[in-house]
Amino acid sequence: MAAPAQLGLQNAASPIMEELIAFHDHALMIIFLISSLVLYIISLMLTTKLTHTSTMNAQEIEMIWTILPAMILIMIALPSLRILYMTDEFNKPYLTLKAIGHQWYWSYEYSDYEDLAFDSYIMPTYFLEPGEFRLLEVDNRTTLPMEADIRVLISSQDVLHSWAVPSLGVKTDAIPGRLNQAMVASMRPGLYYGQCSEICGSNHSFMPIVLEFIYFQDFEVWASYLYI
Amino acid sequence: MASEVLAKPQMRGLLARRLRIHMVGAFLVSLGVAALYKFAVAEPRKRAYADFYKNYSPEKDFEEMKKAGIFRSIK
């Protein structure tokens, strides 16, 4: 989850998110390069009385400011496409989880395990234990095995929602009548928080997601105890 | 009255000269800003991730979290 007043991306818990953070640094470096150049040139123009009253053609500079931006765009596009194709790799998932958006909670179904399904509502503030996070905790956390590729099928029962967990680099729209597929994998155990990311009504800000990643053996024990 | 003549000042090409100097300067400054971000932020961040995972033990991390009682799925 984000620290108070955090501006940057959350720490990565999956290899894809690490790649995305590195790409974000690369793109931001290019943004700073262009912005500082433009700012310098603007200040140059504002601090002189010298003018050129008979500017005609400028073939050389036209070539420069066409080719240079094209090269910059290629430098951005190549790593971007590399990561895009990486996120689309589906390598025999260990487990399939269905995440279905409702107004205003998420429901999860583990179809690989018979009848394992539950709803996940926000924990109201007055029910929070000391140390828990306001507007981020839920009553039933989504427990998953760590160090495993997990396929998440995301849909919605009513309006548009979006299932997002920033530290795992996942944000996938939940669309009624459609199944969207995302891959999730955590390298570390722990709790990963997310929030609904598509406006869905009055309680859109109050339907968080909490993923609890534990060892596979403990996950199997949990799955055997929790079924409806 | 005086017989000495002052040198003729530079009267043409002032803007062109200014642009020539500052275009080079602008590119150097912007490349410097980019290099500063890369070596002060981006590379240290990559190194921080590599250092974190060099000696990371998921088992130790898991046991510490379990002892702290943060998992609800493990009794």
Short mmCIF file of N, CA and C in Angstrom, two decimals, chain A residues 16-173:
data_model
loop_
_atom_site.label_atom_id
_atom_site.label_comp_id
_atom_site.label_asym_id
_atom_site.label_seq_id
_atom_site.Cartn_x
_atom_site.Cartn_y
_atom_site.Cartn_z
N ILE A 16 6.81 -8.35 -13.19
CA ILE A 16 6.23 -7.44 -14.19
C ILE A 16 6.24 -6.01 -13.65
N MET A 17 5.89 -5.86 -12.37
CA MET A 17 5.83 -4.52 -11.80
C MET A 17 7.23 -3.91 -11.72
N GLU A 18 8.25 -4.75 -11.50
CA GLU A 18 9.62 -4.23 -11.51
C GLU A 18 9.97 -3.68 -12.88
N GLU A 19 9.56 -4.41 -13.92
CA GLU A 19 9.81 -3.94 -15.29
C GLU A 19 9.07 -2.63 -15.54
N LEU A 20 7.83 -2.54 -15.04
CA LEU A 20 7.04 -1.32 -15.25
C LEU A 20 7.66 -0.12 -14.54
N ILE A 21 8.22 -0.35 -13.34
CA ILE A 21 8.87 0.74 -12.61
C ILE A 21 10.09 1.23 -13.38
N ALA A 22 10.88 0.29 -13.90
CA ALA A 22 12.07 0.68 -14.68
C ALA A 22 11.65 1.44 -15.94
N PHE A 23 10.56 1.02 -16.59
CA PHE A 23 10.08 1.71 -17.78
C PHE A 23 9.57 3.10 -17.44
N HIS A 24 8.90 3.21 -16.28
CA HIS A 24 8.41 4.51 -15.84
C HIS A 24 9.57 5.47 -15.62
N ASP A 25 10.67 4.96 -15.02
CA ASP A 25 11.86 5.79 -14.82
C ASP A 25 12.43 6.23 -16.17
N HIS A 26 12.44 5.33 -17.14
CA HIS A 26 12.96 5.63 -18.48
C HIS A 26 12.12 6.70 -19.16
N ALA A 27 10.79 6.55 -19.10
CA ALA A 27 9.90 7.52 -19.75
C ALA A 27 9.97 8.88 -19.04
N LEU A 28 10.08 8.86 -17.72
CA LEU A 28 10.14 10.11 -16.96
C LEU A 28 11.45 10.85 -17.24
N MET A 29 12.53 10.10 -17.44
CA MET A 29 13.82 10.71 -17.79
C MET A 29 13.68 11.46 -19.12
N ILE A 30 12.98 10.85 -20.08
CA ILE A 30 12.77 11.50 -21.38
C ILE A 30 11.87 12.72 -21.23
N ILE A 31 10.87 12.63 -20.36
CA ILE A 31 9.98 13.77 -20.11
C ILE A 31 10.77 14.94 -19.54
N PHE A 32 11.65 14.65 -18.56
CA PHE A 32 12.47 15.72 -17.97
C PHE A 32 13.40 16.32 -19.02
N LEU A 33 13.94 15.47 -19.92
CA LEU A 33 14.84 15.95 -20.97
C LEU A 33 14.12 16.96 -21.86
N ILE A 34 12.93 16.60 -22.33
CA ILE A 34 12.19 17.47 -23.25
C ILE A 34 11.70 18.72 -22.53
N SER A 35 11.18 18.54 -21.30
CA SER A 35 10.63 19.69 -20.57
C SER A 35 11.72 20.70 -20.23
N SER A 36 12.89 20.21 -19.84
CA SER A 36 13.97 21.16 -19.50
C SER A 36 14.44 21.90 -20.76
N LEU A 37 14.47 21.20 -21.89
CA LEU A 37 14.85 21.85 -23.15
C LEU A 37 13.86 22.94 -23.51
N VAL A 38 12.57 22.62 -23.43
CA VAL A 38 11.53 23.59 -23.80
C VAL A 38 11.54 24.79 -22.84
N LEU A 39 11.72 24.50 -21.54
CA LEU A 39 11.74 25.58 -20.55
C LEU A 39 12.93 26.52 -20.79
N TYR A 40 14.07 25.94 -21.12
CA TYR A 40 15.27 26.74 -21.41
C TYR A 40 15.02 27.64 -22.61
N ILE A 41 14.40 27.06 -23.65
CA ILE A 41 14.16 27.83 -24.89
C ILE A 41 13.15 28.93 -24.64
N ILE A 42 12.12 28.66 -23.85
CA ILE A 42 11.14 29.70 -23.52
C ILE A 42 11.80 30.84 -22.77
N SER A 43 12.64 30.51 -21.81
CA SER A 43 13.31 31.57 -21.04
C SER A 43 14.26 32.36 -21.94
N LEU A 44 14.87 31.67 -22.93
CA LEU A 44 15.72 32.36 -23.90
C LEU A 44 14.91 33.40 -24.67
N MET A 45 13.72 33.00 -25.10
CA MET A 45 12.90 33.90 -25.93
C MET A 45 12.39 35.08 -25.12
N LEU A 46 12.21 34.87 -23.81
CA LEU A 46 11.65 35.94 -22.98
C LEU A 46 12.70 36.90 -22.46
N THR A 47 13.98 36.60 -22.68
CA THR A 47 15.02 37.45 -22.08
C THR A 47 15.90 38.11 -23.13
N THR A 48 15.32 38.47 -24.26
CA THR A 48 16.09 39.20 -25.26
C THR A 48 15.21 40.20 -25.99
N LYS A 49 15.88 41.27 -26.44
CA LYS A 49 15.15 42.23 -27.27
C LYS A 49 15.49 42.00 -28.74
N LEU A 50 16.46 41.12 -29.01
CA LEU A 50 16.88 40.86 -30.39
C LEU A 50 15.78 40.12 -31.14
N THR A 51 15.55 40.49 -32.39
CA THR A 51 14.53 39.81 -33.19
C THR A 51 15.10 39.52 -34.57
N HIS A 52 14.41 38.65 -35.28
CA HIS A 52 14.76 38.38 -36.67
C HIS A 52 13.49 38.67 -37.47
N THR A 53 13.50 39.73 -38.22
CA THR A 53 12.26 40.17 -38.85
C THR A 53 12.04 39.55 -40.22
N SER A 54 13.01 38.78 -40.70
CA SER A 54 12.82 38.28 -42.07
C SER A 54 13.13 36.79 -42.15
N THR A 55 12.58 36.03 -41.20
CA THR A 55 12.79 34.58 -41.22
C THR A 55 12.07 33.99 -42.42
N MET A 56 12.78 33.24 -43.25
CA MET A 56 12.15 32.62 -44.42
C MET A 56 12.09 31.11 -44.24
N ASN A 57 12.88 30.34 -44.96
CA ASN A 57 12.82 28.89 -44.79
C ASN A 57 13.91 28.46 -43.81
N ALA A 58 13.72 27.29 -43.25
CA ALA A 58 14.64 26.79 -42.22
C ALA A 58 14.73 25.28 -42.36
N GLN A 59 15.20 24.87 -43.51
CA GLN A 59 15.19 23.45 -43.88
C GLN A 59 15.93 22.58 -42.86
N GLU A 60 17.08 23.09 -42.38
CA GLU A 60 17.92 22.24 -41.50
C GLU A 60 17.22 21.98 -40.17
N ILE A 61 16.66 23.05 -39.56
CA ILE A 61 16.05 22.87 -38.24
C ILE A 61 14.77 22.05 -38.34
N GLU A 62 14.08 22.19 -39.50
CA GLU A 62 12.87 21.37 -39.70
C GLU A 62 13.24 19.89 -39.70
N MET A 63 14.37 19.57 -40.35
CA MET A 63 14.83 18.17 -40.36
C MET A 63 15.13 17.70 -38.95
N ILE A 64 15.81 18.57 -38.16
CA ILE A 64 16.22 18.17 -36.81
C ILE A 64 15.00 17.94 -35.94
N TRP A 65 14.05 18.90 -35.98
CA TRP A 65 12.95 18.73 -35.04
C TRP A 65 11.82 17.82 -35.56
N THR A 66 12.10 17.14 -36.68
CA THR A 66 11.24 16.03 -37.09
C THR A 66 11.89 14.70 -36.73
N ILE A 67 13.19 14.60 -37.06
CA ILE A 67 13.85 13.30 -36.86
C ILE A 67 14.12 13.02 -35.39
N LEU A 68 14.52 14.04 -34.63
CA LEU A 68 14.84 13.83 -33.21
C LEU A 68 13.62 13.33 -32.42
N PRO A 69 12.45 13.98 -32.54
CA PRO A 69 11.26 13.44 -31.84
C PRO A 69 10.90 12.03 -32.30
N ALA A 70 11.09 11.73 -33.59
CA ALA A 70 10.77 10.37 -34.06
C ALA A 70 11.67 9.36 -33.37
N MET A 71 12.96 9.71 -33.23
CA MET A 71 13.89 8.80 -32.55
C MET A 71 13.53 8.64 -31.08
N ILE A 72 13.11 9.73 -30.44
CA ILE A 72 12.71 9.66 -29.03
C ILE A 72 11.50 8.75 -28.88
N LEU A 73 10.54 8.88 -29.80
CA LEU A 73 9.34 8.04 -29.72
C LEU A 73 9.68 6.56 -29.90
N ILE A 74 10.63 6.28 -30.77
CA ILE A 74 11.05 4.87 -30.93
C ILE A 74 11.70 4.37 -29.65
N MET A 75 12.50 5.23 -29.00
CA MET A 75 13.16 4.86 -27.75
C MET A 75 12.15 4.57 -26.65
N ILE A 76 10.97 5.19 -26.72
CA ILE A 76 9.93 4.92 -25.73
C ILE A 76 9.14 3.68 -26.14
N ALA A 77 8.85 3.54 -27.42
CA ALA A 77 7.95 2.47 -27.88
C ALA A 77 8.56 1.09 -27.71
N LEU A 78 9.88 0.96 -27.97
CA LEU A 78 10.47 -0.39 -27.95
C LEU A 78 10.39 -1.06 -26.57
N PRO A 79 10.84 -0.41 -25.48
CA PRO A 79 10.67 -1.07 -24.17
C PRO A 79 9.20 -1.23 -23.78
N SER A 80 8.36 -0.28 -24.23
CA SER A 80 6.94 -0.37 -23.90
C SER A 80 6.32 -1.62 -24.51
N LEU A 81 6.61 -1.88 -25.77
CA LEU A 81 6.05 -3.06 -26.44
C LEU A 81 6.61 -4.34 -25.84
N ARG A 82 7.87 -4.29 -25.44
CA ARG A 82 8.49 -5.47 -24.81
C ARG A 82 7.71 -5.85 -23.55
N ILE A 83 7.40 -4.86 -22.73
CA ILE A 83 6.67 -5.15 -21.49
C ILE A 83 5.23 -5.55 -21.81
N LEU A 84 4.64 -4.93 -22.81
CA LEU A 84 3.27 -5.28 -23.19
C LEU A 84 3.16 -6.75 -23.55
N TYR A 85 4.09 -7.24 -24.35
CA TYR A 85 4.06 -8.65 -24.73
C TYR A 85 4.40 -9.55 -23.55
N MET A 86 5.24 -9.04 -22.63
CA MET A 86 5.57 -9.82 -21.44
C MET A 86 4.32 -10.01 -20.57
N THR A 87 3.47 -8.97 -20.46
CA THR A 87 2.28 -9.10 -19.62
C THR A 87 1.26 -10.03 -20.26
N ASP A 88 1.37 -10.23 -21.57
CA ASP A 88 0.41 -11.10 -22.25
C ASP A 88 0.83 -12.55 -22.28
N GLU A 89 1.98 -12.86 -21.67
CA GLU A 89 2.40 -14.27 -21.65
C GLU A 89 1.58 -15.02 -20.61
N PHE A 90 1.00 -16.11 -21.01
CA PHE A 90 0.24 -16.92 -20.05
C PHE A 90 0.90 -18.28 -19.95
N ASN A 91 1.64 -18.49 -18.86
CA ASN A 91 2.44 -19.71 -18.73
C ASN A 91 1.78 -20.70 -17.80
N LYS A 92 0.81 -21.42 -18.25
CA LYS A 92 0.18 -22.49 -17.47
C LYS A 92 -0.06 -22.07 -16.02
N PRO A 93 -1.10 -21.32 -15.78
CA PRO A 93 -1.32 -20.85 -14.41
C PRO A 93 -1.57 -22.00 -13.44
N TYR A 94 -1.09 -21.80 -12.23
CA TYR A 94 -1.27 -22.82 -11.19
C TYR A 94 -2.71 -22.84 -10.71
N LEU A 95 -3.34 -21.66 -10.69
CA LEU A 95 -4.66 -21.52 -10.07
C LEU A 95 -5.45 -20.47 -10.86
N THR A 96 -6.77 -20.63 -10.87
CA THR A 96 -7.64 -19.63 -11.50
C THR A 96 -8.55 -19.03 -10.45
N LEU A 97 -8.60 -17.72 -10.41
CA LEU A 97 -9.45 -17.01 -9.45
C LEU A 97 -10.41 -16.14 -10.23
N LYS A 98 -11.66 -16.17 -9.87
CA LYS A 98 -12.62 -15.27 -10.52
C LYS A 98 -12.89 -14.11 -9.56
N ALA A 99 -12.74 -12.90 -10.05
CA ALA A 99 -13.02 -11.70 -9.25
C ALA A 99 -14.17 -10.97 -9.93
N ILE A 100 -15.29 -10.88 -9.21
CA ILE A 100 -16.48 -10.30 -9.82
C ILE A 100 -16.86 -9.04 -9.06
N GLY A 101 -17.02 -7.95 -9.78
CA GLY A 101 -17.34 -6.67 -9.16
C GLY A 101 -18.84 -6.50 -9.00
N HIS A 102 -19.20 -5.99 -7.85
CA HIS A 102 -20.61 -5.68 -7.57
C HIS A 102 -20.64 -4.27 -6.99
N GLN A 103 -21.85 -3.71 -6.92
CA GLN A 103 -21.97 -2.43 -6.19
C GLN A 103 -22.26 -2.77 -4.74
N TRP A 104 -21.42 -2.66 -3.76
CA TRP A 104 -20.09 -2.13 -3.86
C TRP A 104 -19.17 -3.06 -3.09
N TYR A 105 -18.87 -4.22 -3.66
CA TYR A 105 -17.96 -5.19 -3.05
C TYR A 105 -17.45 -6.10 -4.16
N TRP A 106 -16.45 -6.85 -3.82
CA TRP A 106 -15.92 -7.86 -4.76
C TRP A 106 -16.31 -9.24 -4.27
N SER A 107 -16.58 -10.15 -5.20
CA SER A 107 -16.77 -11.54 -4.80
C SER A 107 -15.73 -12.38 -5.53
N TYR A 108 -15.25 -13.41 -4.84
CA TYR A 108 -14.18 -14.24 -5.39
C TYR A 108 -14.63 -15.68 -5.43
N GLU A 109 -14.28 -16.37 -6.52
CA GLU A 109 -14.61 -17.78 -6.67
C GLU A 109 -13.35 -18.53 -7.06
N TYR A 110 -13.09 -19.58 -6.31
CA TYR A 110 -11.94 -20.44 -6.63
C TYR A 110 -12.53 -21.71 -7.24
N SER A 111 -12.72 -21.71 -8.55
CA SER A 111 -13.43 -22.82 -9.19
C SER A 111 -12.62 -24.11 -9.20
N ASP A 112 -11.30 -24.02 -8.99
CA ASP A 112 -10.48 -25.24 -8.93
C ASP A 112 -10.78 -26.02 -7.66
N TYR A 113 -11.32 -25.32 -6.68
CA TYR A 113 -11.69 -25.94 -5.40
C TYR A 113 -13.21 -25.92 -5.33
N GLU A 114 -13.78 -27.07 -5.03
CA GLU A 114 -15.24 -27.17 -5.11
C GLU A 114 -15.91 -26.21 -4.14
N ASP A 115 -16.80 -25.36 -4.67
CA ASP A 115 -17.65 -24.49 -3.84
C ASP A 115 -16.89 -23.51 -2.96
N LEU A 116 -15.71 -23.09 -3.36
CA LEU A 116 -14.97 -22.11 -2.56
C LEU A 116 -15.25 -20.73 -3.14
N ALA A 117 -16.07 -19.95 -2.46
CA ALA A 117 -16.43 -18.62 -2.94
C ALA A 117 -16.82 -17.76 -1.75
N PHE A 118 -16.57 -16.48 -1.82
CA PHE A 118 -16.97 -15.59 -0.74
C PHE A 118 -17.02 -14.16 -1.25
N ASP A 119 -17.71 -13.31 -0.48
CA ASP A 119 -17.77 -11.88 -0.78
C ASP A 119 -16.73 -11.16 0.05
N SER A 120 -16.30 -10.00 -0.45
CA SER A 120 -15.27 -9.25 0.26
C SER A 120 -15.70 -7.79 0.35
N TYR A 121 -16.23 -7.45 1.52
CA TYR A 121 -16.71 -6.08 1.76
C TYR A 121 -15.65 -5.27 2.49
N ILE A 122 -15.74 -3.96 2.35
CA ILE A 122 -14.82 -3.09 3.09
C ILE A 122 -15.08 -3.25 4.59
N MET A 123 -14.01 -3.18 5.38
CA MET A 123 -14.15 -3.21 6.83
C MET A 123 -14.49 -1.78 7.27
N PRO A 124 -15.66 -1.56 7.89
CA PRO A 124 -15.98 -0.19 8.32
C PRO A 124 -14.96 0.30 9.34
N THR A 125 -14.78 1.62 9.36
CA THR A 125 -13.72 2.21 10.19
C THR A 125 -13.86 1.84 11.66
N TYR A 126 -15.10 1.78 12.16
CA TYR A 126 -15.27 1.52 13.60
C TYR A 126 -14.99 0.06 13.97
N PHE A 127 -14.77 -0.81 12.95
CA PHE A 127 -14.45 -2.20 13.24
C PHE A 127 -12.95 -2.49 13.13
N LEU A 128 -12.17 -1.45 12.78
CA LEU A 128 -10.75 -1.69 12.54
C LEU A 128 -10.01 -1.98 13.83
N GLU A 129 -9.06 -2.94 13.76
CA GLU A 129 -8.15 -3.20 14.87
C GLU A 129 -6.99 -2.21 14.80
N PRO A 130 -6.29 -1.96 15.94
CA PRO A 130 -5.12 -1.07 15.87
C PRO A 130 -4.10 -1.60 14.88
N GLY A 131 -3.55 -0.72 14.04
CA GLY A 131 -2.57 -1.13 13.04
C GLY A 131 -3.18 -1.43 11.69
N GLU A 132 -4.49 -1.51 11.61
CA GLU A 132 -5.12 -1.76 10.31
C GLU A 132 -5.36 -0.45 9.58
N PHE A 133 -5.57 -0.56 8.27
CA PHE A 133 -5.60 0.63 7.43
C PHE A 133 -7.02 1.04 7.07
N ARG A 134 -7.34 2.29 7.33
CA ARG A 134 -8.67 2.84 7.06
C ARG A 134 -8.94 2.82 5.55
N LEU A 135 -10.12 2.39 5.16
CA LEU A 135 -10.60 2.35 3.76
C LEU A 135 -9.86 1.34 2.88
N LEU A 136 -8.99 0.53 3.50
CA LEU A 136 -8.27 -0.46 2.70
C LEU A 136 -8.53 -1.90 3.16
N GLU A 137 -8.97 -2.08 4.40
CA GLU A 137 -9.15 -3.43 4.91
C GLU A 137 -10.50 -3.99 4.48
N VAL A 138 -10.54 -5.31 4.40
CA VAL A 138 -11.79 -5.99 4.03
C VAL A 138 -12.09 -7.06 5.06
N ASP A 139 -13.34 -7.55 5.03
CA ASP A 139 -13.70 -8.58 6.01
C ASP A 139 -13.08 -9.93 5.62
N ASN A 140 -13.17 -10.30 4.36
CA ASN A 140 -12.59 -11.57 3.89
C ASN A 140 -11.51 -11.29 2.86
N ARG A 141 -10.26 -11.58 3.25
CA ARG A 141 -9.15 -11.32 2.33
C ARG A 141 -9.08 -12.44 1.29
N THR A 142 -8.52 -12.10 0.15
CA THR A 142 -8.33 -13.09 -0.92
C THR A 142 -6.98 -13.75 -0.71
N THR A 143 -7.00 -14.99 -0.25
CA THR A 143 -5.76 -15.71 0.03
C THR A 143 -5.29 -16.42 -1.22
N LEU A 144 -4.00 -16.31 -1.50
CA LEU A 144 -3.43 -16.90 -2.71
C LEU A 144 -2.06 -17.48 -2.41
N PRO A 145 -1.61 -18.48 -3.19
CA PRO A 145 -0.26 -19.01 -2.97
C PRO A 145 0.79 -18.11 -3.61
N MET A 146 1.93 -17.92 -2.93
CA MET A 146 2.98 -17.07 -3.49
C MET A 146 3.85 -17.90 -4.44
N GLU A 147 4.68 -17.20 -5.19
CA GLU A 147 5.62 -17.82 -6.15
C GLU A 147 4.89 -18.77 -7.10
N ALA A 148 3.69 -18.38 -7.53
CA ALA A 148 2.91 -19.18 -8.48
C ALA A 148 2.20 -18.23 -9.43
N ASP A 149 2.09 -18.66 -10.69
CA ASP A 149 1.33 -17.86 -11.66
C ASP A 149 -0.16 -18.10 -11.42
N ILE A 150 -0.89 -17.04 -11.23
CA ILE A 150 -2.32 -17.17 -10.96
C ILE A 150 -3.09 -16.42 -12.05
N ARG A 151 -4.04 -17.10 -12.64
CA ARG A 151 -4.89 -16.46 -13.64
C ARG A 151 -6.08 -15.86 -12.91
N VAL A 152 -6.35 -14.57 -13.15
CA VAL A 152 -7.51 -13.93 -12.54
C VAL A 152 -8.48 -13.57 -13.65
N LEU A 153 -9.70 -14.09 -13.54
CA LEU A 153 -10.75 -13.76 -14.51
C LEU A 153 -11.65 -12.72 -13.88
N ILE A 154 -11.73 -11.58 -14.51
CA ILE A 154 -12.38 -10.43 -13.90
C ILE A 154 -13.62 -10.07 -14.68
N SER A 155 -14.72 -9.92 -13.96
CA SER A 155 -15.96 -9.52 -14.61
C SER A 155 -16.79 -8.72 -13.62
N SER A 156 -17.98 -8.35 -14.05
CA SER A 156 -18.84 -7.57 -13.18
C SER A 156 -20.27 -8.06 -13.29
N GLN A 157 -20.98 -7.89 -12.20
CA GLN A 157 -22.37 -8.33 -12.18
C GLN A 157 -23.31 -7.17 -12.50
N ASP A 158 -22.82 -5.93 -12.40
CA ASP A 158 -23.72 -4.80 -12.64
C ASP A 158 -23.08 -3.74 -13.54
N VAL A 159 -22.32 -2.81 -12.96
CA VAL A 159 -21.75 -1.71 -13.74
C VAL A 159 -20.24 -1.96 -13.91
N LEU A 160 -19.58 -1.01 -14.56
CA LEU A 160 -18.13 -1.13 -14.74
C LEU A 160 -17.41 -0.97 -13.39
N HIS A 161 -16.46 -1.86 -13.14
CA HIS A 161 -15.54 -1.71 -12.02
C HIS A 161 -14.16 -1.95 -12.60
N SER A 162 -13.13 -1.87 -11.74
CA SER A 162 -11.79 -2.23 -12.20
C SER A 162 -11.01 -2.82 -11.03
N TRP A 163 -10.44 -3.99 -11.27
CA TRP A 163 -9.71 -4.73 -10.22
C TRP A 163 -8.26 -4.34 -10.31
N ALA A 164 -7.78 -3.61 -9.31
CA ALA A 164 -6.41 -3.08 -9.38
C ALA A 164 -5.64 -3.39 -8.12
N VAL A 165 -4.40 -3.85 -8.30
CA VAL A 165 -3.47 -4.04 -7.17
C VAL A 165 -2.14 -3.46 -7.62
N PRO A 166 -1.83 -2.22 -7.26
CA PRO A 166 -0.67 -1.51 -7.82
C PRO A 166 0.66 -2.22 -7.62
N SER A 167 0.89 -2.83 -6.46
CA SER A 167 2.22 -3.42 -6.24
C SER A 167 2.45 -4.68 -7.06
N LEU A 168 1.39 -5.23 -7.64
CA LEU A 168 1.56 -6.39 -8.53
C LEU A 168 1.43 -5.98 -9.99
N GLY A 169 1.23 -4.68 -10.25
CA GLY A 169 1.14 -4.20 -11.63
C GLY A 169 -0.11 -4.65 -12.35
N VAL A 170 -1.22 -4.80 -11.60
CA VAL A 170 -2.47 -5.25 -12.20
C VAL A 170 -3.52 -4.16 -12.13
N LYS A 171 -4.14 -3.90 -13.26
CA LYS A 171 -5.35 -3.08 -13.25
C LYS A 171 -6.16 -3.54 -14.46
N THR A 172 -7.26 -4.20 -14.21
CA THR A 172 -8.05 -4.77 -15.31
C THR A 172 -9.51 -4.42 -15.10
N ASP A 173 -10.15 -3.92 -16.13
CA ASP A 173 -11.54 -3.51 -16.03
C ASP A 173 -12.46 -4.71 -15.83
#
